[in-house]
PDB file of C-alpha atoms and ligand atoms in Angstrom:
ATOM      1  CA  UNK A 678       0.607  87.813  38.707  1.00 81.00           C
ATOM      2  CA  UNK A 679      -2.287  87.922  36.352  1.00 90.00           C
ATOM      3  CA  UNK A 680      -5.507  85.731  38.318  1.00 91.00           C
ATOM      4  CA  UNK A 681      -8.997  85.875  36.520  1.00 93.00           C
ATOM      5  CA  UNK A 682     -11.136  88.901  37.851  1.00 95.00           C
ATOM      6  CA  UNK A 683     -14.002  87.640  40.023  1.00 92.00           C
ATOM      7  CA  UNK A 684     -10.885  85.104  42.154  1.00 89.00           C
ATOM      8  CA  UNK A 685      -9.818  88.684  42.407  1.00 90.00           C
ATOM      9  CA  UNK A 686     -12.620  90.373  43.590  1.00 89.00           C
ATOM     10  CA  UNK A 687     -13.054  87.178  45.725  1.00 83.00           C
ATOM     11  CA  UNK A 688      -9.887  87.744  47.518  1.00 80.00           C
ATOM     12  CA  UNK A 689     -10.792  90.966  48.587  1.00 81.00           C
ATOM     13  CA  UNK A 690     -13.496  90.161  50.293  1.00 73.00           C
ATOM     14  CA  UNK A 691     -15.681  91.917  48.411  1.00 84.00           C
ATOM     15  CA  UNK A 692     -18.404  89.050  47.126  1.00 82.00           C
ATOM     16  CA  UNK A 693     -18.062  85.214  46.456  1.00 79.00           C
ATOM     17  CA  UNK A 694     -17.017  84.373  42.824  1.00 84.00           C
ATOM     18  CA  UNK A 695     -20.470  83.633  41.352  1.00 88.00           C
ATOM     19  CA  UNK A 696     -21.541  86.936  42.926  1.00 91.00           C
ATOM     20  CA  UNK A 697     -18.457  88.468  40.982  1.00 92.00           C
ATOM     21  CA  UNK A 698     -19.055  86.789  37.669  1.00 94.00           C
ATOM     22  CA  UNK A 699     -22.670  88.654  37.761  1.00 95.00           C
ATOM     23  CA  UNK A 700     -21.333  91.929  38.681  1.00 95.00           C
ATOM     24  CA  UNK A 701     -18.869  91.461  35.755  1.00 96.00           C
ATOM     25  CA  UNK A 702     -21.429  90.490  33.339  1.00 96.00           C
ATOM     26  CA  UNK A 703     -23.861  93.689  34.336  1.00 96.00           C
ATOM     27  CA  UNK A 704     -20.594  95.857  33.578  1.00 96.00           C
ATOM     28  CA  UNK A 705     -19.995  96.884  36.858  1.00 96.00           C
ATOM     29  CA  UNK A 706     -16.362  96.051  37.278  1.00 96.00           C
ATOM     30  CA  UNK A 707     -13.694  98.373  35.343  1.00 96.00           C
ATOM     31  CA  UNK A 708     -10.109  97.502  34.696  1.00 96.00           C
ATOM     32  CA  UNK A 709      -7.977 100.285  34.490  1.00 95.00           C
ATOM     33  CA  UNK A 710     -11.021 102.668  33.520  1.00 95.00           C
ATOM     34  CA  UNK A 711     -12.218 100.185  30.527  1.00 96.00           C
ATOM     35  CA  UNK A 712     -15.384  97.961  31.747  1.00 97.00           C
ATOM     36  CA  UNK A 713     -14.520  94.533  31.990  1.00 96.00           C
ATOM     37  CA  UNK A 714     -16.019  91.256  30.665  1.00 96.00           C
ATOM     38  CA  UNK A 715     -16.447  87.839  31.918  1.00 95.00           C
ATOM     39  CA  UNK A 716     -12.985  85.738  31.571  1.00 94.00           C
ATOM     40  CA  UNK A 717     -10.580  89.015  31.593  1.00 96.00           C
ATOM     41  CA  UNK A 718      -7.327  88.485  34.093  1.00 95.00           C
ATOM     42  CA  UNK A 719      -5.839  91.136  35.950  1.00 95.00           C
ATOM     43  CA  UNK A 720      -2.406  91.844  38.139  1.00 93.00           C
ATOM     44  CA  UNK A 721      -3.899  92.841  41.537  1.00 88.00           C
ATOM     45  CA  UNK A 722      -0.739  94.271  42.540  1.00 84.00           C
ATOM     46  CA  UNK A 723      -0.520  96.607  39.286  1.00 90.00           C
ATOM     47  CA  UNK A 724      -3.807  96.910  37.869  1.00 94.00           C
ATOM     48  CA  UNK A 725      -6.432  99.430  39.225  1.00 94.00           C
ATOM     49  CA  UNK A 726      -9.857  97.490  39.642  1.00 95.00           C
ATOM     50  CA  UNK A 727     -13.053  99.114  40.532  1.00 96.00           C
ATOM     51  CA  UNK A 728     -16.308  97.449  41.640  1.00 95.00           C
ATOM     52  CA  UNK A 729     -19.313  99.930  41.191  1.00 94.00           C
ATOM     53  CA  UNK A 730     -17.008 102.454  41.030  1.00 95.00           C
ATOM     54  CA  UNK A 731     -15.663 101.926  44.160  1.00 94.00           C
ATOM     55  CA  UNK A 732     -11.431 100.850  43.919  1.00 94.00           C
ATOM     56  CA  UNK A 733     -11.253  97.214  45.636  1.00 91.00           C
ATOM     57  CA  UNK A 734      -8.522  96.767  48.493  1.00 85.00           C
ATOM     58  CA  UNK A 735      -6.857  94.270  49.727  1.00 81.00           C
ATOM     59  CA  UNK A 736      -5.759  92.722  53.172  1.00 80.00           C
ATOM     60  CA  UNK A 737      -2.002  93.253  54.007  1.00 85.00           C
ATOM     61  CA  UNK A 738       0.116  90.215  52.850  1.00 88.00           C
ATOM     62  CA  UNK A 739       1.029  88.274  56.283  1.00 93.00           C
ATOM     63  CA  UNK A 740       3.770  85.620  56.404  1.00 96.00           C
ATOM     64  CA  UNK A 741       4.156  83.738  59.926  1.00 97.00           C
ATOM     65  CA  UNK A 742       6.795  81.017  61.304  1.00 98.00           C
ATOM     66  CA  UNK A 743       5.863  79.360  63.978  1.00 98.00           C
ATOM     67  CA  UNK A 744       7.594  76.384  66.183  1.00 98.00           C
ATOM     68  CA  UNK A 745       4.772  74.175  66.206  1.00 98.00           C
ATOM     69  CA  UNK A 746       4.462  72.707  69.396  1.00 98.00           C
ATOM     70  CA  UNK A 747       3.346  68.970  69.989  1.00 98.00           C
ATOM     71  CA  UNK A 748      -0.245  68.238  70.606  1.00 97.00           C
ATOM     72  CA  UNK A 749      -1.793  70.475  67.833  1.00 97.00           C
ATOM     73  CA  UNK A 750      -3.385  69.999  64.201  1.00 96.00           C
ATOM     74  CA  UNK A 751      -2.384  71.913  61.791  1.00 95.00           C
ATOM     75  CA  UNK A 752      -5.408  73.208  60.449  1.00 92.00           C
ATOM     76  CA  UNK A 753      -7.798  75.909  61.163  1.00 89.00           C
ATOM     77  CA  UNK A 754     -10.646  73.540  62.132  1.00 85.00           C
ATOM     78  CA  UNK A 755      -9.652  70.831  64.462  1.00 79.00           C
ATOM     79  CA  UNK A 756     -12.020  67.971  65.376  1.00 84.00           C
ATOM     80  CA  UNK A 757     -13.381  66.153  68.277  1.00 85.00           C
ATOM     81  CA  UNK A 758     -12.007  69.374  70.424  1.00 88.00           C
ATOM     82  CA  UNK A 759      -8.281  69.059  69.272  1.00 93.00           C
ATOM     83  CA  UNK A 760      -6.499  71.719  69.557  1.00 96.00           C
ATOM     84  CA  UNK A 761      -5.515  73.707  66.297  1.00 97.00           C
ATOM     85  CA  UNK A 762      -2.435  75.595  65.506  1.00 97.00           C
ATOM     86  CA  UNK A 763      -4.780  79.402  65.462  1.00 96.00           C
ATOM     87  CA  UNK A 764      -4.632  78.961  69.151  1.00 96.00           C
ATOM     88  CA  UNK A 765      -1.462  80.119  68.851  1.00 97.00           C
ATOM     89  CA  UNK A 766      -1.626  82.954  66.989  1.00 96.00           C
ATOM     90  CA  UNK A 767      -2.568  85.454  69.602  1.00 90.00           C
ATOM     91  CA  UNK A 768      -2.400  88.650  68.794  1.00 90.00           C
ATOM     92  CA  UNK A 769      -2.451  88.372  65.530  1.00 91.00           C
ATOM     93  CA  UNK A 770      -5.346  90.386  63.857  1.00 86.00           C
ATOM     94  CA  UNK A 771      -5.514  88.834  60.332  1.00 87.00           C
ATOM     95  CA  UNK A 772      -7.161  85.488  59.604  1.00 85.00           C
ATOM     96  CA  UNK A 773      -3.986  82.853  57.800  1.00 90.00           C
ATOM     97  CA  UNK A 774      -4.098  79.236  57.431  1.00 92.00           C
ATOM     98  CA  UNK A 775      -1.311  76.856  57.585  1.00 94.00           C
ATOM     99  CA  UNK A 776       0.782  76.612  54.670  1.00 94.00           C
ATOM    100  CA  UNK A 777       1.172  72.349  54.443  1.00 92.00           C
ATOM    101  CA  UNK A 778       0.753  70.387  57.587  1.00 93.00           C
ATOM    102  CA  UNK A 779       2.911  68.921  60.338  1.00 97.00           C
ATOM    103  CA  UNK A 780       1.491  65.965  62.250  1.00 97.00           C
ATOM    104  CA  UNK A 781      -0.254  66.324  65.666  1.00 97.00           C
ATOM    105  CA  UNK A 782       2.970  65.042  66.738  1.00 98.00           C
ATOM    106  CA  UNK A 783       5.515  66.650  64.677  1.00 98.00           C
ATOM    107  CA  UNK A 784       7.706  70.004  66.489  1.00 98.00           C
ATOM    108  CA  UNK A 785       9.269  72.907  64.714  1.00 98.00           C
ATOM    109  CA  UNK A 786       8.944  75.118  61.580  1.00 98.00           C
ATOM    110  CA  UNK A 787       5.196  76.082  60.364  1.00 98.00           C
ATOM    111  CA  UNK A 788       4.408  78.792  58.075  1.00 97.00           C
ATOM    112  CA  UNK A 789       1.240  80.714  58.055  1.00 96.00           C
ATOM    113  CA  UNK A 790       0.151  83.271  55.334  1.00 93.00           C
ATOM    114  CA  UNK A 791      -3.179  84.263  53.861  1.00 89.00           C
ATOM    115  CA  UNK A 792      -1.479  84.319  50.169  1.00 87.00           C
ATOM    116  CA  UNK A 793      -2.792  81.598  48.496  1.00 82.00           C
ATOM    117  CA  UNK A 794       0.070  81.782  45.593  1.00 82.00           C
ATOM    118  CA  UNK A 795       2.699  82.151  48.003  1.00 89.00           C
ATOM    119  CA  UNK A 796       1.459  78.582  49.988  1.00 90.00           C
ATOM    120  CA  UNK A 797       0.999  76.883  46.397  1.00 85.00           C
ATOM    121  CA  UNK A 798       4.769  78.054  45.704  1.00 89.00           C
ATOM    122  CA  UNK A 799       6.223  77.006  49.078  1.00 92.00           C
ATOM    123  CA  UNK A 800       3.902  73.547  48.671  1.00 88.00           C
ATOM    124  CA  UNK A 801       4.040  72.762  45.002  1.00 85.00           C
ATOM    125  CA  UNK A 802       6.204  69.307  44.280  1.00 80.00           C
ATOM    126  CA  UNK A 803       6.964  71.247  40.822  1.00 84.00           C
ATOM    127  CA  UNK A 804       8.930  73.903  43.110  1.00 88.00           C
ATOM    128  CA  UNK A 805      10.717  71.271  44.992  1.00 88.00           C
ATOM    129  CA  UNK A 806      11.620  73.379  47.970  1.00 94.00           C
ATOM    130  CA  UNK A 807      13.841  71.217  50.318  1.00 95.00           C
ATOM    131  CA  UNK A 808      12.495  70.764  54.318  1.00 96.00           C
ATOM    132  CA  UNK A 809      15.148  69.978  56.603  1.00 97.00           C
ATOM    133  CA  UNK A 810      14.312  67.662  60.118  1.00 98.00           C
ATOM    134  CA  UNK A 811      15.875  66.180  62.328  1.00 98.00           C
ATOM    135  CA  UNK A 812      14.662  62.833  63.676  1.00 98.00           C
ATOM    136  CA  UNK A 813      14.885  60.664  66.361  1.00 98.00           C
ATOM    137  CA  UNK A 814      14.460  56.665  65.721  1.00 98.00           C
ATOM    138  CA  UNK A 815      13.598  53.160  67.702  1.00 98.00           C
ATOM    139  CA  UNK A 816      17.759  52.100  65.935  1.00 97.00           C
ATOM    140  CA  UNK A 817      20.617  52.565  64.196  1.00 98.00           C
ATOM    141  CA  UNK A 818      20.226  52.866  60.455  1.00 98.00           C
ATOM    142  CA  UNK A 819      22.732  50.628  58.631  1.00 97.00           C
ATOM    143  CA  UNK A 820      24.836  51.851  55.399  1.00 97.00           C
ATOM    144  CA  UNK A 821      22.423  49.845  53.499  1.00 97.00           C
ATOM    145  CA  UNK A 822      19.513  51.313  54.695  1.00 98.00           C
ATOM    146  CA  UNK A 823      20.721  55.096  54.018  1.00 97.00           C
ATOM    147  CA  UNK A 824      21.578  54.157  50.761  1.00 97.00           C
ATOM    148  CA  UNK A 825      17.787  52.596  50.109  1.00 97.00           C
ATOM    149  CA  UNK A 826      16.423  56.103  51.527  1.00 97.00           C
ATOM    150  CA  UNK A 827      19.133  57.426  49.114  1.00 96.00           C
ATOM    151  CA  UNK A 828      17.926  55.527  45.891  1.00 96.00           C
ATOM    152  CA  UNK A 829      14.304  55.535  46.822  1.00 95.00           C
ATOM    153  CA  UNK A 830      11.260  54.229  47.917  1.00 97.00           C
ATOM    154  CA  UNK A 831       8.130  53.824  46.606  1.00 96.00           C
ATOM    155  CA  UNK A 832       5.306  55.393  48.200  1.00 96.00           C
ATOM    156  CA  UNK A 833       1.883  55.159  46.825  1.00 94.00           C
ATOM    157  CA  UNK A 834       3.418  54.619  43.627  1.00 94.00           C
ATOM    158  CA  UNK A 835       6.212  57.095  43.501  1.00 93.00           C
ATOM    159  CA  UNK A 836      10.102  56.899  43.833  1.00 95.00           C
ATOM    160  CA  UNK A 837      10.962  59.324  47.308  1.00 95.00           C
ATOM    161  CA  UNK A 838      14.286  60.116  47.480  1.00 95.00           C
ATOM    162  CA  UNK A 839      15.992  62.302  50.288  1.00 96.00           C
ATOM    163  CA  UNK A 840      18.228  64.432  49.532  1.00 95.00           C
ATOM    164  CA  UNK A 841      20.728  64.199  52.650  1.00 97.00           C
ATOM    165  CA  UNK A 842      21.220  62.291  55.607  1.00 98.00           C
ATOM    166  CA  UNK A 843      23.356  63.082  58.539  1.00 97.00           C
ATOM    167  CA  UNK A 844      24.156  60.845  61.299  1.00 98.00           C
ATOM    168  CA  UNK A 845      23.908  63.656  64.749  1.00 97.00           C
ATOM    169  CA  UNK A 846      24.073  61.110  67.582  1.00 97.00           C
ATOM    170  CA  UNK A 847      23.043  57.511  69.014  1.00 97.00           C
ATOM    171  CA  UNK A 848      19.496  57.322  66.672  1.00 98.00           C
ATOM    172  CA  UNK A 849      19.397  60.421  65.613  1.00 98.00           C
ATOM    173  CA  UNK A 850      19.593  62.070  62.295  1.00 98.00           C
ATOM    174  CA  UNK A 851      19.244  65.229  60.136  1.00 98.00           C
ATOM    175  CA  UNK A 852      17.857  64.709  57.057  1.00 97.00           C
ATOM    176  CA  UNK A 853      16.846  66.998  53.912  1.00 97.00           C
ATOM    177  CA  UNK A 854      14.297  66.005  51.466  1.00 96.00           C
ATOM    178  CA  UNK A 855      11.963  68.068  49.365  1.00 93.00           C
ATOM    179  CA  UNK A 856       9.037  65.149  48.791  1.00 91.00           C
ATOM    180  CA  UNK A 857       5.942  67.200  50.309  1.00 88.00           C
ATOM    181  CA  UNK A 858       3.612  64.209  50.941  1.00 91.00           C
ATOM    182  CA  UNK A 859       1.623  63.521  53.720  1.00 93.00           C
ATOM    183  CA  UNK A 860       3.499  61.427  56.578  1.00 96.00           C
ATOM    184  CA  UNK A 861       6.363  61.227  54.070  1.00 96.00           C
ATOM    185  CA  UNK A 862       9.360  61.188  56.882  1.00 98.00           C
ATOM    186  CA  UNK A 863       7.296  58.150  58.600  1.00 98.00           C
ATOM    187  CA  UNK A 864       6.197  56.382  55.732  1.00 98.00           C
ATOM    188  CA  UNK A 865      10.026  56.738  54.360  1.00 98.00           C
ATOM    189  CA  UNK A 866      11.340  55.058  57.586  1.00 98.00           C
ATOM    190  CA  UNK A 867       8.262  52.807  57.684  1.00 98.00           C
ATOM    191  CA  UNK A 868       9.027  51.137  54.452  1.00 97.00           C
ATOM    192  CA  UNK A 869      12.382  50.450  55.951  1.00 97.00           C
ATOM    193  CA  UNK A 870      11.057  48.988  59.183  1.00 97.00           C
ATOM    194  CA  UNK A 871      12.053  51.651  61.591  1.00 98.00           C
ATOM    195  CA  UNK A 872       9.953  53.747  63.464  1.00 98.00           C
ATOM    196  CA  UNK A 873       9.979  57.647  64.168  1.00 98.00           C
ATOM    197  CA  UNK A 874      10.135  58.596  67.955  1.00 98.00           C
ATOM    198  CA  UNK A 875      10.190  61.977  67.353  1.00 98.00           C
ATOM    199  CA  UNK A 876      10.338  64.539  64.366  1.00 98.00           C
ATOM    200  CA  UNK A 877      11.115  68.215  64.236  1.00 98.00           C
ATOM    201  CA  UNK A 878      11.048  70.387  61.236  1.00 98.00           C
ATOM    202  CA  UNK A 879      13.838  72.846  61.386  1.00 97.00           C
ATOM    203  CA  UNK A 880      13.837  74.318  57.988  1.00 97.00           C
ATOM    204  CA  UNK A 881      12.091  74.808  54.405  1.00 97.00           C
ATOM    205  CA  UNK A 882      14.125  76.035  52.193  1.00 95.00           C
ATOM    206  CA  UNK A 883      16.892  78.167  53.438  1.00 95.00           C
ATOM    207  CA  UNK A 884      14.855  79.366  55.898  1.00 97.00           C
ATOM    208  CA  UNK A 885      15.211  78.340  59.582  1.00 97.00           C
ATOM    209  CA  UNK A 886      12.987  78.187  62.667  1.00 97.00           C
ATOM    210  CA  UNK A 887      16.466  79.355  64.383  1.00 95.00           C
ATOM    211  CA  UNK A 888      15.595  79.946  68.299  1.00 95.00           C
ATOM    212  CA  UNK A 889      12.066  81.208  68.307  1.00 97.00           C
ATOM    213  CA  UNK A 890      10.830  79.344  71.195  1.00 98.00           C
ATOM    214  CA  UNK A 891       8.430  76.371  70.902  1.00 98.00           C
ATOM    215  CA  UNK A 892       4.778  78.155  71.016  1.00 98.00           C
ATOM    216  CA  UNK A 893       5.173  81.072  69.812  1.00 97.00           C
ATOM    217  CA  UNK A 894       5.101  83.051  66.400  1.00 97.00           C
ATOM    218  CA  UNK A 895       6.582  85.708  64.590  1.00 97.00           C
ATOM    219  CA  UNK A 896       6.060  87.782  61.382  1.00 96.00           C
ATOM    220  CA  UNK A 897       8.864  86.655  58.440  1.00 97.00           C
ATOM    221  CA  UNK A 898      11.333  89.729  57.104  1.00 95.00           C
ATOM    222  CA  UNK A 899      11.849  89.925  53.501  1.00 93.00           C
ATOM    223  CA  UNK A 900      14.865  88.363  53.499  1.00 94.00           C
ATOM    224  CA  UNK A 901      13.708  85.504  55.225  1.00 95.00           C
ATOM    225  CA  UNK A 902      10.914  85.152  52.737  1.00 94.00           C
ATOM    226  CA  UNK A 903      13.758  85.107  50.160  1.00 93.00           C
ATOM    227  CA  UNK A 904      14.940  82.075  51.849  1.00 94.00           C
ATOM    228  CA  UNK A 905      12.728  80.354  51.927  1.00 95.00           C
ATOM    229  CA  UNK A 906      13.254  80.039  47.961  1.00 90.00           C
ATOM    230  CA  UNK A 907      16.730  80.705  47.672  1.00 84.00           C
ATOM    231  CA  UNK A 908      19.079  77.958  45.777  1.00 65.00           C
ATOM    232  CA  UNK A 909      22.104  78.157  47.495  1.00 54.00           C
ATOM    233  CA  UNK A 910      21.735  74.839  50.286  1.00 50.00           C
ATOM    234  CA  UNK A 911      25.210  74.373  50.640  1.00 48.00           C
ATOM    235  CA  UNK A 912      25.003  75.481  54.286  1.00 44.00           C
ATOM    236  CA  UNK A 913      22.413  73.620  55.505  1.00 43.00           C
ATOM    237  CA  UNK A 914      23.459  69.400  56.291  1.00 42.00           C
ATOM    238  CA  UNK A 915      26.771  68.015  55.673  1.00 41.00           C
ATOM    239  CA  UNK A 916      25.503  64.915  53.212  1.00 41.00           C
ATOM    240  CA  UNK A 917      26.843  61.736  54.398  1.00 39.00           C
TER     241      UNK A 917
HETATM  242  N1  LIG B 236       6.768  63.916  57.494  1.00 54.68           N
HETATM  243  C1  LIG B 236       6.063  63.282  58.461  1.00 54.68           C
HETATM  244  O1  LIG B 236       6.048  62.065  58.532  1.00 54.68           O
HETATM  245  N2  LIG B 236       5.394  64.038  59.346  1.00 54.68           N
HETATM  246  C2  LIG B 236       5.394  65.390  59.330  1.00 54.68           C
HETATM  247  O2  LIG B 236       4.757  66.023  60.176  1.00 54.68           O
HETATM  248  C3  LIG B 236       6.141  66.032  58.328  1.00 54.68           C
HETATM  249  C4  LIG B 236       6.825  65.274  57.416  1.00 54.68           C
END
């Protein structure tokens, strides 16, 4: 994907952007041999790009589940001494960030990558990639009460659907909805008077946490990546 040069050279690691825009004004930066000027894009994954001469590199992709344990924010910083997801990550050589956010208090499926088109993809509402938890609640949900979550709610001034719902025993439920804000699962059963005892995130997209245990992390496949934005959903909840 064509980016604008000095995001480029920015990613690499090479120099901030300002710092990039100069070297691209004094010449320095070639594109394929030719120099390059201030506003030109390039594909970093086709295109050769040279800074002083020298060809830039970049770090290896990384894409990272992990079953996100209670108790930890999912963000690189945490505040007041919480506990962040990184803690996690041991082992793992390569700085990533958290692609979206679970709640302190939310379980299950986290991805971590340091490809910032890749999050924006998996995040984007224009994307609409479907999350699947299950969830735990203080009661019974009624027929009329699926059906509202069905139709939609309004939440800070937009109509959330879900997608699916799935009764899977006394309170609890399975449910498939591809509304990315924050809290959404709460403030969806919120609205409705109900509140969530627990919530676990067992898939995004076609993609599934599967039995990696609580804790602990692992690098994604290919093909798994390819779930994550694969169509086909028909095998993921039975829709009640
Ligand atoms: N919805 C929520 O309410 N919390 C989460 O952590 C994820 C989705």
């Amino acid at each position: 994907m064509k980016k604008r040069l000095q995001k480029i050279i920015a990613e690499a690691g090479i120099c901030s952007r300002r710092k990039a825009e100069e070297l691209i004004k004094k010449g320095e930066v070639t594109i394929n041999g030719k120099v390059a000027k201030l506003g030109d894009k390039a594909d970093p994954d086709k295109d050769e790009i040279r800074v002083k001469g020298k060809l830039i590199k970049f770090p290896e992709k990384v894409y990272i589940m992990l079953n996100k344990p209670s108790g930890y924010v999912s963000t690189t910083k945490g505040q007041f001494g919480q506990k962040t997801v990184m803690e996690l990550l041991k082992g793992l050589k390569i700085r990533v960030f958290p692609v979206g956010r679970l709640d302190v208090d939310t379980e299950g499926l986290l991805l971590l990558t340091n490809d910032g088109d890749f999050a924006n993809r998996v995040m984007h509402p224009r994307y609409g990639i479907k999350k699947t938890y299950f969830v735990v609640l203080n009661g019974e949900l009624s027929e009329k009460d699926v059906k509202k979550l069905k139709s939609g709610i309004i939440i800070d001034g937009k109509r959330v659907q879900i997608d699916s719902i799935e009764k899977k025993g006394k309170h609890k439920y399975r449910l498939v909805i591809h509304e990315g804000m924050k809290r959404i699962v709460k403030r969806l059963f919120e609205a409705i008077e109900f509140r969530v005892r627990y919530l676990y995130r067992d898939k995004i997209g076609n993609l599934s946490v599967g039995r990696l245990p609580k804790g602990k992390w692992r690098k994604l496949t290919e093909r798994e990546l390819m779930l994550i934005f694969s169509e086909d959903f028909s095998n993921s909840s039975k829709k009640s």
